[in-house]
Tab-separated table of C-alpha atoms and ligand atoms in Angstrom:
chain	number	residue	atom	x	y	z
A	190	UNK	CA	0.151	-0.046	0.123
A	191	UNK	CA	1.083	3.511	-0.846
A	192	UNK	CA	1.769	5.398	2.425
A	193	UNK	CA	0.678	9.227	2.262
A	194	UNK	CA	3.564	11.867	2.961
A	195	UNK	CA	2.104	12.998	6.047
A	196	UNK	CA	3.987	16.422	6.088
A	197	UNK	CA	1.683	17.271	2.966
A	198	UNK	CA	-1.111	17.328	5.698
A	199	UNK	CA	0.314	19.813	8.127
A	200	UNK	CA	-0.682	23.441	7.234
A	201	UNK	CA	1.317	26.257	8.089
A	202	UNK	CA	-0.477	29.333	9.415
A	203	UNK	CA	1.558	32.368	9.607
A	204	UNK	CA	1.610	34.848	12.579
A	205	UNK	CA	-0.635	32.665	14.837
A	206	UNK	CA	-1.247	32.828	17.883
A	207	UNK	CA	0.981	35.927	17.566
A	208	UNK	CA	3.401	37.825	15.026
A	209	UNK	CA	6.183	35.875	13.837
A	210	UNK	CA	5.067	32.362	14.818
A	211	UNK	CA	4.574	29.861	12.166
A	212	UNK	CA	1.981	27.565	13.469
A	213	UNK	CA	1.827	24.035	12.433
A	214	UNK	CA	-1.707	23.107	12.310
A	215	UNK	CA	-2.424	19.348	12.682
A	216	UNK	CA	-6.174	19.409	12.329
A	217	UNK	CA	-5.734	18.877	8.560
A	218	UNK	CA	-3.763	15.566	9.378
A	219	UNK	CA	-6.398	14.514	11.761
A	220	UNK	CA	-9.475	15.173	9.572
A	221	UNK	CA	-7.922	12.705	6.963
A	222	UNK	CA	-8.402	9.445	8.565
A	223	UNK	CA	-5.735	7.377	6.589
A	224	UNK	CA	-3.037	9.852	7.757
A	225	UNK	CA	-4.274	9.885	11.478
A	226	UNK	CA	-4.011	6.276	11.409
A	227	UNK	CA	-0.710	6.124	9.888
A	228	UNK	CA	0.589	8.344	12.129
A	229	UNK	CA	-0.801	6.322	15.180
A	230	UNK	CA	0.065	3.132	13.474
A	231	UNK	CA	4.100	4.281	13.246
A	232	UNK	CA	4.165	5.096	16.968
A	233	UNK	CA	2.395	1.534	17.718
A	234	UNK	CA	4.847	-0.355	15.658
A	235	UNK	CA	7.693	1.521	17.140
A	236	UNK	CA	6.709	1.005	20.936
A	237	UNK	CA	4.946	-2.368	20.925
A	238	UNK	CA	8.081	-4.300	21.672
A	239	UNK	CA	9.442	-1.544	24.309
A	240	UNK	CA	7.919	-2.867	27.220
A	241	UNK	CA	6.150	0.447	28.430
A	242	UNK	CA	4.108	0.738	31.491
A	243	UNK	CA	2.596	4.262	30.411
A	244	UNK	CA	2.264	6.853	28.007
A	245	UNK	CA	2.279	10.587	29.392
A	246	UNK	CA	0.473	12.857	27.076
A	247	UNK	CA	1.071	16.590	27.203
A	248	UNK	CA	-2.066	18.896	27.130
A	249	UNK	CA	-3.648	18.978	24.956
A	250	UNK	CA	-2.543	17.755	21.501
A	251	UNK	CA	-0.235	14.926	22.968
A	252	UNK	CA	-3.759	13.514	24.197
A	253	UNK	CA	-4.741	12.859	20.622
A	254	UNK	CA	-1.745	10.504	19.721
A	255	UNK	CA	-1.232	9.283	23.448
A	256	UNK	CA	-4.471	7.835	23.933
A	257	UNK	CA	-4.921	5.552	20.955
A	258	UNK	CA	-1.624	4.649	21.245
A	259	UNK	CA	-2.063	3.758	24.958
A	260	UNK	CA	-5.126	1.990	24.164
A	261	UNK	CA	-3.598	-0.285	21.561
A	262	UNK	CA	-0.549	-1.013	23.703
A	263	UNK	CA	-2.758	-1.941	26.680
A	264	UNK	CA	-0.962	0.506	28.885
A	265	UNK	CA	-2.056	3.577	31.143
A	266	UNK	CA	-2.501	7.132	29.954
A	267	UNK	CA	-1.239	9.766	32.059
A	268	UNK	CA	-2.129	13.405	31.400
A	269	UNK	CA	0.170	16.144	31.962
A	270	UNK	CA	-1.823	19.270	32.344
A	271	UNK	CA	-2.065	22.954	32.590
A	272	UNK	CA	-2.276	24.477	36.240
A	273	UNK	CA	-5.699	23.933	38.167
A	274	UNK	CA	-6.866	21.159	35.983
A	275	UNK	CA	-5.845	18.218	37.971
A	276	UNK	CA	-8.149	17.232	41.012
A	277	UNK	CA	-5.793	15.417	43.117
A	278	UNK	CA	-2.541	16.313	44.668
A	279	UNK	CA	0.099	17.296	42.213
A	280	UNK	CA	3.617	18.273	41.556
A	281	UNK	CA	4.145	21.251	39.287
A	282	UNK	CA	6.961	22.694	37.187
A	283	UNK	CA	7.394	26.184	35.996
A	284	UNK	CA	9.625	26.715	33.082
A	285	UNK	CA	10.749	29.382	30.409
A	286	UNK	CA	9.334	30.640	27.410
A	287	UNK	CA	10.681	33.131	24.895
A	288	UNK	CA	8.524	35.495	26.489
A	289	UNK	CA	7.451	34.739	30.319
A	290	UNK	CA	6.962	31.276	31.839
A	291	UNK	CA	4.686	28.204	31.827
A	292	UNK	CA	3.425	25.729	34.147
A	293	UNK	CA	2.373	22.150	34.000
A	294	UNK	CA	1.305	19.603	36.432
A	295	UNK	CA	1.108	15.991	37.009
A	296	UNK	CA	-0.522	13.689	39.947
A	297	UNK	CA	1.856	12.727	42.587
A	298	UNK	CA	0.525	9.015	42.425
A	299	UNK	CA	0.190	8.777	38.526
A	300	UNK	CA	3.355	6.601	38.036
A	301	UNK	CA	4.669	3.240	40.264
A	302	UNK	CA	8.459	3.787	40.887
A	303	UNK	CA	10.452	2.739	38.189
A	304	UNK	CA	7.479	2.755	35.451
A	305	UNK	CA	8.896	2.845	31.987
A	306	UNK	CA	7.474	5.892	30.360
A	307	UNK	CA	7.045	7.379	26.897
A	308	UNK	CA	6.370	10.898	26.898
A	309	UNK	CA	4.039	12.026	23.695
A	310	UNK	CA	3.384	15.588	22.299
A	311	UNK	CA	2.351	16.998	18.952
A	312	UNK	CA	5.297	19.035	18.454
A	313	UNK	CA	8.630	19.737	19.730
A	314	UNK	CA	9.615	23.260	19.394
A	315	UNK	CA	12.056	25.051	22.191
A	316	UNK	CA	11.920	21.859	24.061
A	317	UNK	CA	10.664	23.410	27.242
A	318	UNK	CA	7.552	21.615	27.555
A	319	UNK	CA	9.137	18.464	27.053
A	320	UNK	CA	11.789	19.073	29.508
A	321	UNK	CA	9.710	20.001	32.320
A	322	UNK	CA	7.696	16.871	31.827
A	323	UNK	CA	10.668	14.832	31.957
A	324	UNK	CA	11.658	16.310	35.294
A	325	UNK	CA	8.101	15.855	36.465
A	326	UNK	CA	8.234	12.169	35.676
A	327	UNK	CA	11.611	11.593	37.407
A	328	UNK	CA	10.086	13.607	40.265
A	329	UNK	CA	7.450	10.971	40.756
A	330	UNK	CA	9.882	7.920	40.153
A	331	UNK	CA	9.328	7.335	36.709
A	332	UNK	CA	11.914	6.542	33.929
A	333	UNK	CA	11.546	8.225	30.583
A	334	UNK	CA	12.360	5.875	27.885
A	335	UNK	CA	11.679	7.850	25.023
A	336	UNK	CA	9.916	10.978	23.668
A	337	UNK	CA	7.806	10.964	20.682
A	338	UNK	CA	6.364	13.945	18.585
A	339	UNK	CA	4.543	13.968	15.495
A	340	UNK	CA	6.551	17.286	14.413
A	341	UNK	CA	10.179	18.472	15.339
A	342	UNK	CA	11.128	21.933	14.684
A	343	UNK	CA	14.966	21.060	14.493
A	344	UNK	CA	15.835	24.631	14.103
A	345	UNK	CA	14.844	25.520	17.522
A	346	UNK	CA	17.163	22.758	19.041
A	347	UNK	CA	14.757	21.434	21.375
A	348	UNK	CA	16.727	18.296	21.590
A	349	UNK	CA	19.414	20.207	23.447
A	350	UNK	CA	17.174	20.873	26.326
A	351	UNK	CA	16.306	17.045	26.829
A	352	UNK	CA	19.458	15.886	28.225
A	353	UNK	CA	20.016	12.821	25.971
A	354	UNK	CA	16.926	11.432	26.050
A	355	UNK	CA	15.816	9.527	22.995
A	356	UNK	CA	13.646	11.423	20.766
A	357	UNK	CA	11.598	10.228	17.775
A	358	UNK	CA	9.630	12.493	15.593
A	359	UNK	CA	7.464	11.614	12.457
A	360	UNK	CA	8.064	15.021	10.636
A	361	UNK	CA	11.049	17.263	10.709
A	362	UNK	CA	11.230	20.834	9.676
B	297	AMP	P1	7.963	24.089	23.225
B	297	AMP	O1	8.174	24.032	24.817
B	297	AMP	O2	8.716	25.361	22.882
B	297	AMP	O3	8.735	22.834	23.000
B	297	AMP	O4	6.658	24.124	22.782
B	297	AMP	C1	6.021	22.893	22.606
B	297	AMP	C2	4.452	23.125	22.839
B	297	AMP	O5	3.873	24.429	22.206
B	297	AMP	C3	3.695	21.916	22.102
B	297	AMP	O6	2.771	21.405	22.851
B	297	AMP	C4	3.038	22.472	20.880
B	297	AMP	O7	1.997	21.896	20.496
B	297	AMP	C5	2.866	24.015	20.950
B	297	AMP	N1	3.926	24.852	19.739
B	297	AMP	C6	4.971	25.486	20.027
B	297	AMP	N2	5.544	25.998	18.711
B	297	AMP	C7	4.316	25.751	17.744
B	297	AMP	C8	4.318	25.892	16.380
B	297	AMP	N3	5.030	26.626	15.779
B	297	AMP	N4	3.184	25.267	15.815
B	297	AMP	C9	2.194	24.504	16.575
B	297	AMP	N5	2.144	24.338	18.093
B	297	AMP	C10	3.502	24.862	18.672
């Protein structure tokens, strides 16, 4: 079967949400069934032998890929969320953005000690969000096996912030 080139289904919106940002819109991939399935299936093929204990998805677009992957692998799905969304006790991590800061949270009891975890999000940009997620996972005793993204913006060098964790991206710009 001929596989579609997934990058053809990503739409770039200039100056969204602010001037100077080239926003990678994945809704055009999500609405094309064969491409969405191909993206998820590529993650499934890569991770089904890795003996993961959980998928950690980053709010909110990380959930779109993390949930079907966790379902298919038969492992738990752990949400990392914006502040004030998780109801039980959390750890939170503040990190630097280009302008200002951002904060994310995880439930303190989200993982068992030593749990082998895959982190997933739609896009790796500067790496701040993913690095903060790794720090939270390690704080609650988990072990980050790899980070997976639909898209990596390589020119922003987000990998450098991820301290040698393995990274997998389906599409690179
Ligand atoms: P960063 O922490 O800089 O790696 O930013 C990653 C987060 O911001 C991801 O959750 C992305 O969804 C979002 N993001 C950053 N830059 C873009 C972009 N150019 N297009 C779409 N989403 C982006």
